[in-house]
Short mmCIF file of C-alpha atoms in Angstrom, two decimals:
data_model
loop_
_atom_site.label_atom_id
_atom_site.label_comp_id
_atom_site.label_asym_id
_atom_site.label_seq_id
_atom_site.Cartn_x
_atom_site.Cartn_y
_atom_site.Cartn_z
CA MET A 10 -5.23 -19.38 -29.41
CA HIS A 11 -2.30 -17.03 -28.83
CA VAL A 12 -2.84 -14.34 -26.19
CA LEU A 13 -0.49 -11.40 -25.75
CA VAL A 14 -0.63 -9.95 -22.23
CA LEU A 15 0.67 -6.40 -22.28
CA GLY A 16 1.86 -5.80 -18.75
CA CYS A 17 2.03 -9.33 -17.40
CA GLY A 18 2.06 -8.49 -13.71
CA TYR A 19 -0.19 -9.20 -10.74
CA VAL A 20 -3.37 -10.08 -12.66
CA GLY A 21 -1.77 -10.76 -16.03
CA ARG A 22 0.46 -13.51 -14.72
CA GLU A 23 -2.44 -15.33 -13.07
CA LEU A 24 -4.40 -14.96 -16.32
CA GLY A 25 -1.46 -16.43 -18.19
CA ARG A 26 -1.32 -19.44 -15.87
CA ARG A 27 -5.02 -20.11 -16.40
CA LEU A 28 -4.76 -19.83 -20.16
CA LEU A 29 -1.76 -22.16 -20.23
CA ASP A 30 -3.75 -24.70 -18.21
CA ALA A 31 -6.44 -24.43 -20.90
CA SER A 32 -3.80 -25.23 -23.58
CA HIS A 33 -3.53 -21.73 -25.03
CA ASP A 34 -0.26 -20.01 -25.94
CA VAL A 35 0.62 -16.96 -23.85
CA THR A 36 3.22 -14.26 -24.36
CA GLY A 37 3.74 -11.76 -21.56
CA VAL A 38 5.29 -8.32 -22.01
CA VAL A 39 7.31 -7.07 -19.04
CA ARG A 40 10.09 -4.54 -18.52
CA SER A 41 12.61 -6.20 -16.21
CA LYS A 42 14.83 -9.25 -16.66
CA SER A 43 13.70 -10.66 -13.31
CA SER A 44 10.06 -10.49 -14.39
CA ALA A 45 10.90 -12.10 -17.72
CA ASP A 46 12.78 -14.91 -15.98
CA SER A 47 9.82 -15.46 -13.64
CA LEU A 48 7.39 -15.70 -16.55
CA SER A 49 9.64 -18.12 -18.38
CA ALA A 50 9.82 -20.37 -15.32
CA GLU A 51 6.01 -20.62 -15.39
CA GLY A 52 5.85 -21.48 -19.08
CA ILE A 53 4.77 -18.01 -20.27
CA GLU A 54 6.83 -16.76 -23.22
CA PRO A 55 8.40 -13.50 -22.05
CA VAL A 56 9.06 -10.39 -24.11
CA ARG A 57 10.92 -7.48 -22.56
CA GLY A 58 9.66 -4.16 -23.80
CA ASP A 59 8.60 -0.65 -22.89
CA LEU A 60 4.94 -0.11 -23.80
CA THR A 61 5.58 3.61 -24.22
CA ASP A 62 8.19 2.94 -26.94
CA PRO A 63 6.75 2.73 -30.49
CA ASP A 64 9.71 0.66 -31.70
CA ALA A 65 9.18 -1.89 -28.92
CA ILE A 66 5.47 -2.02 -29.74
CA SER A 67 6.07 -2.61 -33.45
CA ALA A 68 8.35 -5.54 -32.57
CA LEU A 69 5.63 -7.37 -30.60
CA PRO A 70 4.36 -10.62 -32.11
CA ASP A 71 0.96 -11.12 -33.70
CA ALA A 72 -1.74 -12.52 -31.44
CA ASP A 73 -5.34 -13.65 -31.52
CA ALA A 74 -6.15 -11.53 -28.46
CA LEU A 75 -4.52 -8.61 -26.68
CA VAL A 76 -4.91 -8.02 -22.94
CA PHE A 77 -3.72 -4.60 -21.80
CA ALA A 78 -3.11 -5.12 -18.09
CA ALA A 79 -0.23 -2.73 -17.57
CA SER A 80 0.04 -0.65 -14.42
CA ALA A 81 1.64 2.74 -13.89
CA GLY A 82 1.84 1.91 -10.18
CA ARG A 83 2.72 4.88 -8.04
CA GLY A 84 4.04 6.87 -10.98
CA SER A 85 3.01 10.40 -11.81
CA VAL A 86 -0.06 11.41 -13.78
CA ALA A 87 2.22 12.22 -16.72
CA GLU A 88 3.71 8.72 -16.57
CA ALA A 89 0.24 7.22 -16.39
CA ARG A 90 -0.84 9.19 -19.45
CA ALA A 91 2.27 8.13 -21.38
CA LEU A 92 1.47 4.48 -20.69
CA TYR A 93 -2.32 4.30 -20.71
CA VAL A 94 -3.20 6.92 -23.32
CA ASP A 95 -0.20 7.40 -25.59
CA GLY A 96 1.09 3.85 -25.27
CA LEU A 97 -2.26 2.16 -25.75
CA ARG A 98 -3.16 4.43 -28.67
CA THR A 99 0.08 3.34 -30.38
CA ILE A 100 -0.64 -0.33 -29.60
CA VAL A 101 -4.15 -0.12 -31.05
CA SER A 102 -2.92 1.64 -34.19
CA GLU A 103 -0.12 -0.89 -34.64
CA PHE A 104 -2.25 -3.99 -34.29
CA GLU A 105 -5.23 -2.62 -36.23
CA GLY A 106 -2.95 -2.13 -39.22
CA ARG A 107 -1.42 -5.59 -39.24
CA GLU A 108 -2.13 -8.17 -41.92
CA SER A 109 -3.53 -10.46 -39.20
CA PRO A 110 -5.06 -8.16 -36.56
CA PRO A 111 -6.23 -9.56 -33.24
CA ASP A 112 -9.81 -10.76 -32.90
CA ARG A 113 -10.23 -9.21 -29.44
CA LEU A 114 -8.81 -6.49 -27.23
CA PHE A 115 -9.18 -6.43 -23.45
CA LEU A 116 -8.49 -3.50 -21.14
CA THR A 117 -8.23 -3.73 -17.37
CA SER A 118 -9.75 -0.58 -15.92
CA THR A 119 -10.90 0.52 -12.46
CA THR A 120 -14.12 1.36 -10.63
CA GLY A 121 -12.34 4.60 -9.73
CA VAL A 122 -13.79 6.07 -12.94
CA TYR A 123 -17.20 6.23 -11.23
CA GLY A 124 -16.10 8.82 -8.70
CA ASP A 125 -18.12 9.44 -5.53
CA HIS A 126 -21.75 8.27 -5.34
CA GLY A 127 -22.37 8.84 -1.65
CA GLY A 128 -22.56 5.11 -0.91
CA ASP A 129 -25.17 4.40 -3.61
CA TRP A 130 -25.00 1.35 -5.87
CA VAL A 131 -23.26 1.57 -9.24
CA ASP A 132 -23.21 -0.79 -12.22
CA GLU A 133 -22.47 -0.71 -15.95
CA SER A 134 -25.38 1.67 -16.58
CA THR A 135 -24.03 4.27 -14.14
CA ALA A 136 -22.40 7.29 -15.77
CA ILE A 137 -18.74 7.67 -14.96
CA ASP A 138 -17.49 10.80 -13.24
CA PRO A 139 -13.76 10.44 -12.54
CA GLU A 140 -12.56 12.86 -9.89
CA ARG A 141 -8.92 11.89 -9.46
CA PRO A 142 -6.39 12.73 -12.20
CA LYS A 143 -5.35 9.12 -12.79
CA ALA A 144 -8.96 7.98 -12.95
CA THR A 145 -9.52 10.61 -15.63
CA VAL A 146 -6.61 9.13 -17.57
CA ILE A 147 -8.13 5.65 -17.28
CA ALA A 148 -11.47 6.97 -18.55
CA GLU A 149 -9.66 8.29 -21.62
CA THR A 150 -8.09 4.87 -22.06
CA GLU A 151 -11.51 3.21 -22.05
CA ALA A 152 -12.60 5.56 -24.83
CA ILE A 153 -9.57 4.61 -26.92
CA VAL A 154 -10.36 0.90 -26.91
CA HIS A 155 -14.07 1.49 -27.54
CA ARG A 156 -13.15 3.45 -30.67
CA SER A 157 -10.91 0.64 -31.87
CA ASP A 158 -11.76 -1.49 -34.89
CA ILE A 159 -10.93 -4.55 -32.78
CA ASP A 160 -13.76 -6.03 -30.69
CA CYS A 161 -13.06 -4.79 -27.19
CA THR A 162 -13.98 -5.63 -23.62
CA VAL A 163 -13.31 -3.28 -20.71
CA ALA A 164 -13.06 -4.93 -17.29
CA ARG A 165 -13.50 -2.40 -14.47
CA PHE A 166 -11.86 -3.98 -11.44
CA ALA A 167 -12.88 -3.14 -7.90
CA GLY A 168 -10.10 -3.04 -5.29
CA LEU A 169 -7.70 -5.88 -5.99
CA TYR A 170 -6.48 -8.10 -3.18
CA GLY A 171 -4.93 -11.53 -2.88
CA PRO A 172 -1.50 -13.09 -2.31
CA GLY A 173 0.93 -10.35 -1.36
CA ARG A 174 -1.84 -7.73 -1.23
CA TYR A 175 -3.98 -8.60 1.79
CA ARG A 176 -2.58 -5.74 3.89
CA ILE A 177 -3.65 -7.48 7.09
CA ASP A 178 -1.27 -5.50 9.30
CA ALA A 179 -2.65 -2.21 7.99
CA TYR A 180 -6.24 -3.29 8.65
CA LEU A 181 -5.34 -4.43 12.16
CA ASP A 182 -3.72 -1.06 12.89
CA SER A 183 -6.46 1.40 11.93
CA VAL A 184 -9.40 1.53 9.56
CA THR A 185 -11.44 4.35 8.05
CA ALA A 186 -15.22 4.20 7.79
CA GLY A 187 -16.84 3.51 4.45
CA TRP A 188 -17.55 0.81 1.91
CA ARG A 189 -14.98 -1.61 0.60
CA ASN A 190 -15.56 -2.96 -2.94
CA SER A 191 -13.24 -5.81 -3.80
CA VAL A 192 -12.22 -8.52 -6.22
CA HIS A 193 -9.70 -11.26 -5.49
CA ARG A 194 -6.82 -11.49 -7.95
CA ASP A 195 -7.93 -15.00 -8.90
CA ASP A 196 -11.41 -13.76 -9.80
CA ALA A 197 -10.04 -10.77 -11.72
CA ALA A 198 -7.95 -13.13 -13.82
CA GLY A 199 -10.71 -15.73 -13.86
CA ALA A 200 -13.22 -13.26 -15.28
CA LEU A 201 -10.84 -12.21 -18.06
CA ALA A 202 -10.20 -15.85 -18.93
CA TRP A 203 -13.96 -16.48 -18.95
CA PHE A 204 -14.65 -13.56 -21.31
CA LEU A 205 -11.97 -14.85 -23.65
CA THR A 206 -12.52 -18.61 -23.65
CA GLU A 207 -16.33 -18.41 -23.57
CA ASP A 208 -16.37 -15.65 -26.21
CA VAL A 209 -18.64 -13.34 -24.21
CA ALA A 210 -18.75 -9.62 -23.37
CA ARG A 211 -17.70 -8.43 -26.81
CA GLU A 212 -18.03 -4.65 -27.08
CA GLU A 213 -19.04 -4.42 -23.42
CA THR A 214 -17.77 -2.77 -20.27
CA ILE A 215 -18.11 -5.14 -17.34
CA LEU A 216 -17.81 -4.33 -13.65
CA VAL A 217 -15.58 -7.08 -12.20
CA CYS A 218 -16.13 -7.26 -8.46
CA ASP A 219 -17.36 -9.76 -5.90
CA GLY A 220 -20.70 -7.93 -5.64
CA THR A 221 -20.58 -7.90 -1.83
CA PRO A 222 -19.46 -4.48 -0.57
CA VAL A 223 -18.52 -4.61 3.11
CA ASP A 224 -18.53 -2.04 5.86
CA ARG A 225 -14.84 -1.42 6.58
CA TRP A 226 -15.30 -1.13 10.34
CA GLU A 227 -17.28 -4.38 10.53
CA PHE A 228 -14.78 -6.20 8.34
CA ALA A 229 -11.84 -4.96 10.40
CA ASP A 230 -13.48 -6.12 13.64
CA TRP A 231 -14.14 -9.56 12.10
CA LEU A 232 -10.56 -9.77 10.87
CA ALA A 233 -9.13 -8.82 14.26
CA GLU A 234 -11.28 -11.42 16.01
CA ARG A 235 -10.23 -14.12 13.55
CA CYS A 236 -6.57 -13.18 13.97
CA GLY A 237 -6.86 -13.11 17.76
CA VAL A 238 -5.79 -9.49 18.19
CA PRO A 239 -7.48 -6.36 19.61
CA ALA A 240 -9.90 -4.45 17.40
CA PRO A 241 -8.14 -1.72 15.38
CA GLU A 242 -8.49 2.01 15.81
CA LYS A 243 -11.52 3.29 13.91
CA LEU A 244 -11.49 6.62 12.10
CA THR A 245 -14.39 8.52 10.58
CA VAL A 246 -13.95 9.82 7.06
CA GLU A 247 -13.63 13.33 8.46
CA GLU A 248 -10.87 12.25 10.85
CA ARG A 249 -9.02 10.47 8.06
CA LEU A 250 -9.30 13.49 5.78
CA ASP A 251 -7.66 15.76 8.35
CA GLY A 252 -4.31 16.71 6.84
CA LEU A 253 -4.99 15.04 3.50
CA ASP A 254 -5.47 16.87 0.23
CA GLY A 255 -5.45 16.23 -3.49
CA PRO A 256 -6.05 12.74 -4.93
CA ALA A 257 -5.60 11.03 -1.55
CA SER A 258 -8.49 12.97 -0.03
CA LEU A 259 -10.72 12.25 -3.03
CA ARG A 260 -9.99 8.53 -2.73
CA VAL A 261 -10.89 8.46 0.98
CA ALA A 262 -14.05 10.51 0.50
CA SER A 263 -15.32 8.49 -2.47
CA GLN A 264 -18.10 6.10 -1.46
CA LYS A 265 -20.05 3.67 -3.64
CA ARG A 266 -21.24 0.06 -3.74
CA CYS A 267 -20.51 -2.01 -6.84
CA ARG A 268 -22.86 -4.59 -8.36
CA ASN A 269 -21.71 -7.65 -10.32
CA ASP A 270 -25.09 -8.65 -11.79
CA ARG A 271 -23.87 -8.47 -15.39
CA LEU A 272 -20.79 -10.55 -14.59
CA LEU A 273 -23.02 -13.25 -13.15
CA GLU A 274 -25.36 -13.04 -16.15
CA LEU A 275 -22.39 -13.79 -18.40
CA GLY A 276 -21.94 -17.06 -16.53
CA TYR A 277 -18.90 -16.30 -14.39
CA GLU A 278 -19.11 -17.65 -10.83
CA PRO A 279 -16.69 -15.92 -8.43
CA GLN A 280 -14.40 -18.21 -6.49
CA TYR A 281 -14.50 -15.68 -3.64
CA PRO A 282 -18.01 -14.12 -3.38
CA SER A 283 -16.84 -11.76 -0.62
CA VAL A 284 -13.70 -10.73 1.22
CA TYR A 285 -14.76 -12.94 4.12
CA GLU A 286 -14.09 -16.04 2.01
CA GLY A 287 -11.19 -14.39 0.21
CA TYR A 288 -9.27 -13.60 3.39
CA GLU A 289 -9.43 -17.13 4.84
CA PRO A 290 -6.08 -18.22 3.29
CA ALA A 291 -4.46 -15.02 4.55
CA ILE A 292 -5.81 -15.52 8.07
CA ASP A 293 -4.48 -19.08 8.11
CA ALA A 294 -1.05 -17.81 7.05
CA TYR A 295 -1.14 -15.00 9.64
CA GLN A 296 -1.94 -17.46 12.40
CA ARG A 297 1.04 -19.59 11.31
CA GLY A 298 3.27 -16.55 11.46
CA GLU A 299 3.75 -16.51 7.68
CA GLU A 300 3.48 -13.66 5.20
CA PRO A 301 0.08 -13.99 3.46
#
């Protein structure tokens, strides 16, 4: 099977490694030469291209499956729309019209599309209500793939963490009250690989999270104790919101707890069932004085 990973970055690269280990062919689309060189060193066939450029999209190779895992990062809402909405719409149109269209299309989305639920539980049956501008863009992106003629799967990721993204120092400095919903990078990629290789979740939207929301204050105290440092400063949501406005304030105020029942029903078993297990490698590195 040939898999084309559109935006082969933090999750896409780990997905590519897993698919290679399972003897599949993987092509990763990236923008920079350094990223392309890094993919090549890992055995992933690199293609440099801008996913907002129709000419670059038309030059992409055929594939059995497409995984749209691109990220607009800290770019503007307009940049996010150009990538997620306009770019993906062009990709879908291009590949739908090919002589050998893909069998499957995967989109990596976010639990941010749910908006604020006051700390209540959410799952796949919960109506989305995106409050932030970028979350609204992502919701539009989900609609694009669901309208596609290609069998699609939308994976709504909770907060990603893992190598390079543990943010231990930030947690040990100060922490705001609320719920943390998470998924380790390895489980985000592992779930995508499971959907693909086990041929499950066609035409579904799946919430990809560890299913164990944690109280941020409690987690920060545990982390500080494990790292042998004083407990961090604790802020209420109201204190954290002081001076914030716009999307940042909406993100802080948004509270929900994410279930992974459907993910488990599909047969995927998380490697890290909570952040307590997921942070162990980072704590070990921190105690050795290394960057986790």
